[in-house]
Short mmCIF file of C-alpha atoms and ligand atoms in Angstrom, two decimals:
data_model
loop_
_atom_site.label_atom_id
_atom_site.label_comp_id
_atom_site.label_asym_id
_atom_site.label_seq_id
_atom_site.Cartn_x
_atom_site.Cartn_y
_atom_site.Cartn_z
CA UNK W 1 10.92 -0.57 10.86
CA UNK W 2 8.29 -2.81 12.40
CA UNK W 3 8.73 -4.25 15.87
CA UNK W 4 6.74 -6.92 17.68
CA UNK W 5 6.44 -6.68 21.46
CA UNK W 6 5.43 -9.72 23.49
CA UNK W 7 4.74 -10.02 27.19
CA UNK W 8 5.56 -13.68 27.80
CA UNK W 9 4.40 -16.33 30.22
CA UNK W 10 0.75 -16.72 29.22
CA UNK W 11 -0.97 -19.98 28.34
CA UNK W 12 -2.58 -20.03 24.91
CA UNK W 13 -6.00 -21.59 24.62
CA UNK W 14 -8.47 -21.89 21.74
CA UNK W 15 -7.85 -22.50 18.06
CA UNK W 16 -5.73 -21.03 15.31
CA UNK W 17 -6.68 -21.43 11.66
CA UNK W 18 -3.86 -21.98 9.18
CA UNK W 19 -3.81 -20.03 5.91
CA UNK W 20 -2.68 -20.98 2.41
CA UNK W 21 0.91 -22.08 1.89
CA UNK W 22 3.40 -19.30 1.24
CA UNK W 23 5.68 -21.59 -0.75
CA UNK W 24 2.79 -22.54 -3.02
CA UNK W 25 1.22 -19.12 -3.66
CA UNK W 26 4.62 -17.62 -4.54
CA UNK W 27 4.80 -20.02 -7.49
CA UNK W 28 1.08 -20.09 -8.35
CA UNK W 29 0.92 -16.35 -9.06
CA UNK W 30 3.78 -16.46 -11.61
CA UNK W 31 2.37 -19.73 -13.03
CA UNK W 32 -0.95 -18.00 -13.69
CA UNK W 33 0.56 -15.88 -16.47
CA UNK W 34 1.14 -18.99 -18.59
CA UNK W 35 -2.45 -18.74 -19.81
CA UNK W 36 -4.23 -15.78 -21.47
CA UNK W 37 -7.44 -16.58 -19.64
CA UNK W 38 -8.72 -15.75 -16.18
CA UNK W 39 -7.68 -17.95 -13.27
CA UNK W 40 -9.08 -17.89 -9.77
CA UNK W 41 -6.99 -18.98 -6.82
CA UNK W 42 -8.50 -19.26 -3.37
CA UNK W 43 -7.08 -19.75 0.13
CA UNK W 44 -4.47 -17.09 -0.70
CA UNK W 45 -2.45 -16.08 2.39
CA UNK W 46 -2.37 -12.41 3.44
CA UNK W 47 1.40 -12.16 3.58
CA UNK W 48 3.74 -9.52 2.24
CA UNK W 49 5.32 -12.01 -0.21
CA UNK W 50 1.91 -12.20 -1.95
CA UNK W 51 1.90 -8.38 -2.19
CA UNK W 52 5.41 -8.34 -3.66
CA UNK W 53 4.35 -10.75 -6.42
CA UNK W 54 1.25 -8.66 -7.15
CA UNK W 55 3.60 -5.69 -7.64
CA UNK W 56 5.34 -7.72 -10.35
CA UNK W 57 1.93 -8.49 -11.92
CA UNK W 58 1.38 -4.71 -12.03
CA UNK W 59 4.75 -4.21 -13.68
CA UNK W 60 3.81 -6.78 -16.35
CA UNK W 61 0.37 -5.16 -16.90
CA UNK W 62 -1.43 -8.24 -15.65
CA UNK W 63 -4.90 -7.52 -14.29
CA UNK W 64 -5.82 -9.04 -10.98
CA UNK W 65 -8.43 -8.62 -8.35
CA UNK W 66 -7.78 -9.56 -4.75
CA UNK W 67 -10.47 -10.14 -2.20
CA UNK W 68 -10.38 -11.88 1.16
CA UNK W 69 -8.38 -15.06 0.66
CA UNK W 70 -8.69 -15.13 -3.12
CA UNK W 71 -7.19 -13.64 -6.24
CA UNK W 72 -8.50 -13.56 -9.80
CA UNK W 73 -5.71 -13.09 -12.33
CA UNK W 74 -6.30 -12.13 -15.94
CA UNK W 75 -3.12 -11.94 -18.00
CA UNK W 76 -4.80 -10.95 -21.30
CA UNK W 77 -2.96 -7.63 -21.53
CA UNK W 78 0.40 -8.83 -20.24
CA UNK W 79 3.61 -7.34 -21.63
CA UNK W 80 6.92 -9.11 -21.31
CA UNK W 81 9.15 -6.51 -19.75
CA UNK W 82 12.35 -6.64 -17.72
CA UNK W 83 11.84 -7.34 -14.00
CA UNK W 84 14.14 -4.81 -12.38
CA UNK W 85 16.05 -5.27 -9.14
CA UNK W 86 13.56 -3.17 -7.22
CA UNK W 87 11.01 -5.96 -7.84
CA UNK W 88 13.21 -9.05 -7.92
CA UNK W 89 15.01 -8.36 -4.66
CA UNK W 90 11.86 -8.31 -2.52
CA UNK W 91 11.66 -12.09 -2.44
CA UNK W 92 13.45 -15.19 -3.60
CA UNK W 93 10.44 -16.53 -5.41
CA UNK W 94 10.40 -13.64 -7.88
CA UNK W 95 12.54 -16.04 -9.95
CA UNK W 96 9.45 -18.08 -10.80
CA UNK W 97 8.61 -15.33 -13.27
CA UNK W 98 11.79 -16.37 -15.10
CA UNK W 99 10.43 -19.86 -15.78
CA UNK W 100 6.90 -18.61 -16.47
CA UNK W 101 7.95 -15.84 -18.90
CA UNK W 102 10.39 -18.17 -20.62
CA UNK W 103 7.62 -20.77 -20.96
CA UNK W 104 5.18 -18.23 -22.36
CA UNK W 105 7.38 -15.91 -24.47
CA UNK W 106 10.65 -17.87 -24.81
CA UNK W 107 12.30 -14.86 -23.22
CA UNK W 108 12.73 -13.55 -19.71
CA UNK W 109 14.87 -10.71 -18.40
CA UNK W 110 15.21 -10.28 -14.70
CA UNK W 111 17.61 -9.36 -11.94
CA UNK W 112 18.94 -11.79 -9.34
CA UNK W 113 16.24 -12.55 -6.75
CA UNK W 114 16.36 -11.41 -3.13
CA UNK W 115 14.95 -13.24 -0.09
CA UNK W 116 16.20 -14.30 3.33
CA UNK W 117 19.99 -14.40 3.81
CA UNK W 118 20.14 -18.01 4.92
CA UNK W 119 22.90 -19.15 2.58
CA UNK W 120 24.52 -18.48 -0.81
CA UNK W 121 21.31 -19.54 -2.58
CA UNK W 122 22.65 -19.99 -6.12
CA UNK W 123 20.25 -20.55 -9.03
CA UNK W 124 22.60 -22.60 -11.20
CA UNK W 125 20.25 -25.60 -11.31
CA UNK W 126 17.37 -23.44 -12.55
CA UNK W 127 19.57 -22.02 -15.32
CA UNK W 128 20.99 -25.43 -16.28
CA UNK W 129 17.44 -26.69 -16.56
CA UNK W 130 16.48 -23.81 -18.87
CA UNK W 131 19.57 -24.50 -20.99
CA UNK W 132 18.66 -28.18 -21.25
CA UNK W 133 15.29 -27.06 -22.64
CA UNK W 134 17.13 -25.15 -25.37
CA UNK W 135 17.48 -21.67 -23.86
CA UNK W 136 20.61 -19.58 -23.76
CA UNK W 137 21.42 -17.76 -20.54
CA UNK W 138 23.38 -14.52 -20.52
CA UNK W 139 24.18 -12.53 -17.45
CA UNK W 140 24.93 -8.84 -17.42
CA UNK W 141 26.12 -7.88 -13.96
CA UNK W 142 23.18 -8.89 -11.77
CA UNK W 143 20.74 -9.42 -14.60
CA UNK W 144 19.85 -12.62 -16.40
CA UNK W 145 18.58 -12.77 -19.97
CA UNK W 146 17.18 -16.19 -20.78
CA UNK W 147 15.87 -16.83 -24.26
CA UNK W 148 15.18 -19.58 -26.72
CA UNK W 149 14.03 -19.88 -30.31
CA UNK W 150 12.15 -22.97 -29.33
CA UNK W 151 11.84 -24.85 -26.05
CA UNK W 152 12.21 -28.58 -26.45
CA UNK W 153 11.53 -31.26 -23.87
CA UNK W 154 14.65 -32.76 -22.29
CA UNK W 155 15.85 -35.22 -19.65
CA UNK W 156 17.06 -33.18 -16.70
CA UNK W 157 18.78 -34.58 -13.64
CA UNK W 158 18.98 -32.21 -10.67
CA UNK W 159 22.20 -32.55 -8.66
CA UNK W 160 20.24 -31.38 -5.63
CA UNK W 161 16.50 -31.96 -5.16
CA UNK W 162 15.86 -28.21 -5.27
CA UNK W 163 12.31 -26.98 -4.71
CA UNK W 164 12.88 -23.79 -6.71
CA UNK W 165 14.61 -25.48 -9.65
CA UNK W 166 11.95 -28.23 -9.87
CA UNK W 167 9.14 -25.66 -10.04
CA UNK W 168 10.93 -23.27 -12.38
CA UNK W 169 11.75 -26.06 -14.84
CA UNK W 170 8.11 -27.24 -14.72
CA UNK W 171 6.97 -23.70 -15.55
CA UNK W 172 9.34 -23.44 -18.50
CA UNK W 173 8.58 -26.96 -19.75
CA UNK W 174 4.76 -27.07 -19.73
CA UNK W 175 4.53 -25.49 -23.17
CA UNK W 176 7.78 -26.87 -24.59
CA UNK W 177 7.71 -29.22 -27.58
CA UNK W 178 7.81 -32.84 -26.48
CA UNK W 179 8.48 -34.54 -23.20
CA UNK W 180 10.55 -33.33 -20.25
CA UNK W 181 11.64 -35.63 -17.45
CA UNK W 182 12.97 -34.11 -14.23
CA UNK W 183 14.93 -36.67 -12.22
CA UNK W 184 15.82 -36.19 -8.56
CA UNK W 185 12.98 -33.68 -8.46
CA UNK W 186 11.98 -32.20 -5.10
CA UNK W 187 8.90 -33.86 -3.57
CA UNK W 188 7.49 -31.09 -1.37
CA UNK W 189 3.66 -30.87 -1.18
CA UNK W 190 3.81 -27.37 -2.69
CA UNK W 191 5.22 -28.90 -5.89
CA UNK W 192 2.19 -31.19 -6.12
CA UNK W 193 -0.08 -28.16 -5.57
CA UNK W 194 1.57 -26.26 -8.42
CA UNK W 195 1.52 -29.27 -10.77
CA UNK W 196 -2.20 -29.69 -9.99
CA UNK W 197 -2.80 -26.03 -10.84
CA UNK W 198 -0.96 -26.38 -14.16
CA UNK W 199 -2.85 -29.59 -14.93
CA UNK W 200 -6.13 -27.79 -14.14
CA UNK W 201 -5.06 -25.31 -16.84
CA UNK W 202 -4.53 -28.15 -19.32
CA UNK W 203 -0.88 -29.10 -18.73
CA UNK W 204 0.15 -32.75 -18.77
CA UNK W 205 2.31 -33.34 -15.71
CA UNK W 206 2.63 -36.68 -13.94
CA UNK W 207 4.74 -37.81 -11.03
CA UNK W 208 4.71 -34.59 -8.97
CA UNK W 209 5.39 -35.59 -5.38
CA UNK W 210 7.83 -38.33 -6.50
CA UNK W 211 11.43 -37.89 -7.56
CA UNK W 212 10.59 -38.26 -11.27
CA UNK W 213 8.30 -35.69 -12.84
CA UNK W 214 7.20 -36.10 -16.46
CA UNK W 215 5.86 -33.18 -18.47
CA UNK W 216 4.31 -33.61 -21.89
CA UNK W 217 4.35 -30.15 -23.51
CA UNK W 218 1.02 -28.62 -24.61
CA UNK W 219 0.31 -25.66 -26.92
CA UNK W 220 -2.43 -24.05 -24.92
CA UNK W 221 -3.34 -23.45 -21.27
CA UNK W 222 -6.80 -22.31 -20.25
CA UNK W 223 -8.68 -20.79 -17.32
CA UNK W 224 -9.16 -22.67 -14.08
CA UNK W 225 -10.09 -22.53 -10.42
CA UNK W 226 -7.57 -23.61 -7.83
CA UNK W 227 -7.11 -23.84 -4.07
CA UNK W 228 -3.83 -23.27 -2.23
CA UNK W 229 -2.95 -26.05 0.23
CA UNK W 230 -2.63 -25.14 3.93
CA UNK W 231 0.76 -23.85 4.98
CA UNK W 232 2.57 -26.75 6.67
CA UNK W 233 5.29 -24.47 8.03
CA UNK W 234 2.84 -22.01 9.56
CA UNK W 235 0.98 -25.03 11.01
CA UNK W 236 4.19 -26.54 12.36
CA UNK W 237 5.20 -23.26 13.96
CA UNK W 238 1.90 -22.97 15.86
CA UNK W 239 2.03 -26.65 16.85
CA UNK W 240 5.47 -25.98 18.35
CA UNK W 241 4.10 -22.89 20.10
CA UNK W 242 1.27 -25.08 21.42
CA UNK W 243 3.87 -27.48 22.82
CA UNK W 244 5.65 -24.55 24.49
CA UNK W 245 2.74 -22.74 26.06
CA UNK W 246 -0.56 -24.14 24.80
CA UNK W 247 -3.47 -25.25 26.90
CA UNK W 248 -5.18 -27.68 24.52
CA UNK W 249 -4.35 -25.41 21.60
CA UNK W 250 -6.03 -26.57 18.38
CA UNK W 251 -4.35 -25.89 15.05
CA UNK W 252 -7.02 -26.03 12.38
CA UNK W 253 -6.94 -26.47 8.61
CA UNK W 254 -3.83 -28.64 8.57
CA UNK W 255 -2.99 -31.62 6.37
CA UNK W 256 -1.44 -33.70 9.18
CA UNK W 257 0.48 -35.89 6.73
CA UNK W 258 2.43 -32.78 5.66
CA UNK W 259 3.79 -32.36 9.19
CA UNK W 260 4.46 -36.05 9.89
CA UNK W 261 8.15 -35.60 10.65
CA UNK W 262 7.38 -32.85 13.17
CA UNK W 263 4.60 -34.89 14.81
CA UNK W 264 6.95 -37.88 15.20
CA UNK W 265 9.62 -35.75 16.83
CA UNK W 266 7.12 -34.07 19.16
CA UNK W 267 5.74 -37.44 20.24
CA UNK W 268 9.28 -38.74 20.75
CA UNK W 269 10.14 -35.94 23.18
CA UNK W 270 6.91 -36.35 25.13
CA UNK W 271 4.48 -33.79 23.67
CA UNK W 272 0.91 -35.15 23.68
CA UNK W 273 -1.06 -34.55 20.52
CA UNK W 274 -4.46 -35.38 19.13
CA UNK W 275 -4.22 -35.68 15.36
CA UNK W 276 -7.53 -35.30 13.53
CA UNK W 277 -8.51 -35.35 9.88
CA UNK W 278 -7.64 -31.67 9.36
CA UNK W 279 -6.35 -30.49 12.70
CA UNK W 280 -3.69 -31.10 15.34
CA UNK W 281 -4.47 -30.39 18.97
CA UNK W 282 -1.62 -30.01 21.44
CA UNK W 283 -2.90 -31.51 24.67
CA UNK W 284 -2.15 -30.09 28.07
CA UNK W 285 0.40 -32.32 29.76
CA UNK W 286 2.75 -32.37 32.72
CA UNK W 287 5.26 -34.59 30.90
CA UNK W 288 8.90 -33.61 31.27
CA UNK W 289 10.23 -33.14 27.74
CA UNK W 290 13.02 -35.47 26.63
CA UNK W 291 15.99 -34.24 24.57
CA UNK W 292 16.46 -35.37 20.96
CA UNK W 293 18.45 -34.87 17.76
CA UNK W 294 16.96 -33.43 14.61
CA UNK W 295 18.60 -33.32 11.22
CA UNK W 296 16.98 -31.21 8.52
CA UNK W 297 16.32 -32.90 5.19
CA UNK W 298 14.30 -32.54 2.01
CA UNK W 299 10.61 -33.55 2.24
CA UNK W 300 9.44 -35.81 3.83
CA UNK W 301 12.39 -35.25 6.18
CA UNK W 302 12.39 -32.72 9.00
CA UNK W 303 11.90 -29.31 7.31
CA UNK W 304 14.67 -26.77 7.61
CA UNK W 305 11.94 -24.12 7.88
CA UNK W 306 10.87 -25.57 11.25
CA UNK W 307 14.35 -26.10 12.62
CA UNK W 308 14.57 -22.64 14.19
CA UNK W 309 11.22 -22.70 16.07
CA UNK W 310 11.90 -26.33 17.13
CA UNK W 311 15.21 -25.24 18.69
CA UNK W 312 13.20 -23.04 21.06
CA UNK W 313 11.22 -26.08 22.21
CA UNK W 314 14.44 -27.97 22.88
CA UNK W 315 15.49 -25.31 25.42
CA UNK W 316 12.65 -26.83 27.51
CA UNK W 317 13.81 -30.46 27.17
CA UNK W 318 15.83 -31.95 30.06
CA UNK W 319 19.32 -32.80 28.84
CA UNK W 320 21.39 -32.40 25.69
CA UNK W 321 19.69 -32.01 22.28
CA UNK W 322 21.24 -31.50 18.87
CA UNK W 323 20.00 -29.70 15.78
CA UNK W 324 21.85 -30.45 12.54
CA UNK W 325 21.18 -28.14 9.59
CA UNK W 326 21.95 -29.72 6.21
CA UNK W 327 20.14 -27.47 3.72
CA UNK W 328 21.27 -23.90 4.41
CA UNK W 329 24.73 -22.76 5.51
CA UNK W 330 23.49 -19.75 7.41
CA UNK W 331 20.45 -20.83 9.35
CA UNK W 332 21.61 -20.40 12.92
CA UNK W 333 21.25 -16.65 13.15
CA UNK W 334 18.58 -17.08 15.82
CA UNK W 335 21.08 -18.75 18.17
CA UNK W 336 22.81 -15.60 19.53
CA UNK W 337 19.40 -14.13 20.31
CA UNK W 338 18.17 -17.30 22.02
CA UNK W 339 21.33 -17.13 24.11
CA UNK W 340 20.59 -13.50 24.94
CA UNK W 341 17.19 -14.66 26.19
CA UNK W 342 18.92 -17.19 28.47
CA UNK W 343 19.20 -20.41 26.43
CA UNK W 344 22.28 -22.62 26.77
CA UNK W 345 23.30 -23.33 23.16
CA UNK W 346 26.60 -23.85 21.35
CA UNK W 347 26.91 -23.94 17.59
CA UNK W 348 29.70 -25.59 15.64
CA UNK W 349 29.93 -27.07 12.12
CA UNK W 350 26.26 -26.60 11.28
CA UNK W 351 25.19 -28.30 14.51
CA UNK W 352 23.63 -26.61 17.51
CA UNK W 353 23.87 -28.30 20.90
CA UNK W 354 21.18 -27.26 23.34
CA UNK W 355 21.29 -27.97 27.05
CA UNK W 356 17.96 -27.72 28.82
CA UNK W 357 15.80 -26.90 30.50
CA UNK W 358 16.55 -23.21 30.80
CA UNK W 359 14.35 -20.29 31.79
CA UNK W 360 14.14 -17.49 29.24
CA UNK W 361 13.92 -13.81 30.17
CA UNK W 362 12.64 -11.13 27.77
CA UNK W 363 15.04 -8.69 26.08
CA UNK W 364 15.51 -7.02 22.68
CA UNK W 365 16.16 -9.47 19.83
CA UNK W 366 16.21 -9.36 16.02
CA UNK W 367 14.18 -11.31 13.46
CA UNK W 368 17.17 -11.88 11.18
CA UNK W 369 15.08 -13.85 8.67
CA UNK W 370 11.56 -15.20 8.34
CA UNK W 371 11.87 -18.42 10.34
CA UNK W 372 14.40 -17.01 12.79
CA UNK W 373 11.70 -14.40 13.43
CA UNK W 374 9.17 -17.17 14.10
CA UNK W 375 11.64 -18.67 16.57
CA UNK W 376 11.90 -15.30 18.32
CA UNK W 377 8.11 -15.12 18.62
CA UNK W 378 8.00 -18.65 20.08
CA UNK W 379 10.77 -17.81 22.56
CA UNK W 380 9.19 -14.50 23.56
CA UNK W 381 5.89 -16.24 24.34
CA UNK W 382 7.58 -18.35 27.04
CA UNK W 383 10.07 -15.74 28.29
CA UNK W 384 9.43 -13.89 31.52
CA UNK W 385 8.71 -10.20 30.93
CA UNK W 386 8.77 -8.25 27.71
CA UNK W 387 10.62 -9.17 24.52
CA UNK W 388 10.96 -6.71 21.67
CA UNK W 389 11.57 -8.24 18.25
CA UNK W 390 13.01 -5.79 15.73
CA UNK W 391 13.03 -6.20 11.91
CA UNK W 392 9.62 -7.84 12.27
CA UNK W 393 8.93 -7.26 8.54
CA UNK W 394 10.68 -10.58 7.94
CA UNK W 395 7.99 -12.38 9.94
CA UNK W 396 5.13 -10.77 8.00
CA UNK W 397 6.57 -12.16 4.76
CA UNK W 398 5.31 -15.60 5.71
CA UNK W 399 2.95 -15.50 8.71
CA UNK W 400 -0.42 -13.95 7.94
CA UNK W 401 -2.06 -12.02 10.77
CA UNK W 402 0.34 -13.46 13.30
CA UNK W 403 -0.47 -10.80 15.88
CA UNK W 404 -4.23 -11.30 15.50
CA UNK W 405 -3.97 -15.10 15.52
CA UNK W 406 -1.84 -15.21 18.68
CA UNK W 407 -3.89 -12.50 20.43
CA UNK W 408 -7.07 -14.48 19.75
CA UNK W 409 -5.72 -17.40 21.84
CA UNK W 410 -4.54 -15.23 24.72
CA UNK W 411 -1.07 -13.93 23.85
CA UNK W 412 -0.11 -10.39 24.80
CA UNK W 413 1.44 -9.29 21.52
CA UNK W 414 1.55 -6.00 19.65
CA UNK W 415 3.07 -4.81 16.40
CA UNK W 416 4.35 -1.23 16.07
CA UNK W 417 6.01 0.89 13.42
CA UNK W 418 8.99 2.82 14.74
C1 LIG X 1 12.47 -23.53 -0.78
C2 LIG X 1 11.56 -22.84 0.20
C3 LIG X 1 12.30 -22.58 1.51
C4 LIG X 1 12.94 -23.86 2.05
C5 LIG X 1 13.74 -24.57 0.98
C6 LIG X 1 14.25 -25.92 1.43
C7 LIG X 1 10.17 -21.58 -1.30
C8 LIG X 1 9.74 -20.25 -1.80
N1 LIG X 1 11.13 -21.60 -0.39
O1 LIG X 1 13.54 -22.65 -1.05
O2 LIG X 1 11.34 -22.08 2.44
O3 LIG X 1 13.79 -23.54 3.13
O4 LIG X 1 12.95 -24.76 -0.21
O5 LIG X 1 13.18 -26.73 1.81
O6 LIG X 1 9.61 -22.59 -1.67
N2 LIG X 1 20.61 -24.95 -4.58
C9 LIG X 1 21.69 -24.88 -5.41
N3 LIG X 1 21.48 -24.45 -6.71
C10 LIG X 1 20.24 -24.11 -7.16
C11 LIG X 1 19.14 -24.20 -6.28
C12 LIG X 1 19.36 -24.63 -4.99
O7 LIG X 1 22.83 -25.18 -5.03
O8 LIG X 1 20.12 -23.73 -8.33
C13 LIG X 1 20.83 -25.40 -3.16
C14 LIG X 1 20.51 -24.29 -2.16
O9 LIG X 1 21.61 -23.43 -1.97
C15 LIG X 1 20.16 -25.12 -0.93
C16 LIG X 1 19.50 -26.37 -1.51
O10 LIG X 1 19.90 -26.43 -2.88
O11 LIG X 1 21.32 -25.48 -0.23
C17 LIG X 1 17.99 -26.39 -1.43
O12 LIG X 1 17.49 -25.23 -2.06
P1 LIG X 1 16.02 -25.16 -2.71
O13 LIG X 1 15.30 -26.43 -2.47
O14 LIG X 1 16.18 -24.68 -4.11
O15 LIG X 1 15.36 -24.00 -1.85
P2 LIG X 1 14.44 -22.85 -2.35
O16 LIG X 1 13.58 -23.32 -3.46
O17 LIG X 1 15.23 -21.60 -2.52
#
């Protein structure tokens, strides 16, 4: 097991550069197999989720070459084989191979995907979308076999604006016969990034980033060059850390518009920011932080993935704050550990009530999932004394070089294998 140890109470000064978006690369790698030609993707984050997808490329005999921040994928020799549980359970996004293999071969066999335990995380909307395109879905225990004689464009309405279902249906539909319309599609920036990638390969997708996406099926996809957008959740996490303990901390390589909801909330509670073209600087300030209420929502609402780190900041606000989680049923697993560190928080009916300000004192805590882990890092940086975060593997799934990035701005942080 990996542990992260942090000696808290230091001010962080300098700049942190944000890497490519995890939630984009995890779909771009599976999407790349839709062509038989070589694609190059740059600004690839060095996270373990990227490694797990490359393991699936190996399983499918897809050639690839990784170098610093880029990957060249050549699927010429691909074979369509079953993706066993050993591969599917490493991350949720393994399910994008279902849409991509279905789109390419009209057949995909894979086990139920893994990922953070933040809720039931069904995939019914993905499967209903595949069925609407003409596929049949069979399940044998934990395995899904999705196949079609022919994929035909269809009108698909998503009951929930699901990120995963929107992308998976796009992947299956790009080479289908005729036109597909996805209504109530998710609008996250990562979806636009993936649609742009597919369009660079010759797909005909319009409307990505709005709630109606139209896909005109094409027969052939070709090589392309593509860049992953900056990770808005990594950026948001470091901006929150800057608000907690930064001394003019600059977060570089950000698309500020992608973190608008966070910026508004930070300004509302009294955090001073300088927002540039491609950076956000958290200014040093003596302002007392005001309490607030946040309610997670689909993009452009307040992202659920930043709810946990933001809760840490609210322990520093004077008065009563509320955090309402509407996307995942099980996203308060960081709360008991924040309480162990000294926070005053109660949780009931998917709402956490935080009374601040409180002083935090280091102790042993657990990174129960990726973003809960980020919250633990944020809390440890302001806690007095040493905090040990166990199960730190979760954090490395989505934060590239977190130890190096935080050390470079003055944090006392170490990662160890025990
Ligand atoms: C993606 C992000 C994750 C983020 C989430 C919400 C990736 C790899 N992960 O996850 O970081 O927290 O969006 O912004 O991009 N649902 C169903 N049936 C389905 C699919 C989803 O009921 O078939 C429900 C889920 O249980 C959840 C909600 O819809 O309550 C949103 O899920 P979804 O947008 O699909 O999240 P993911 O794509 O898994």
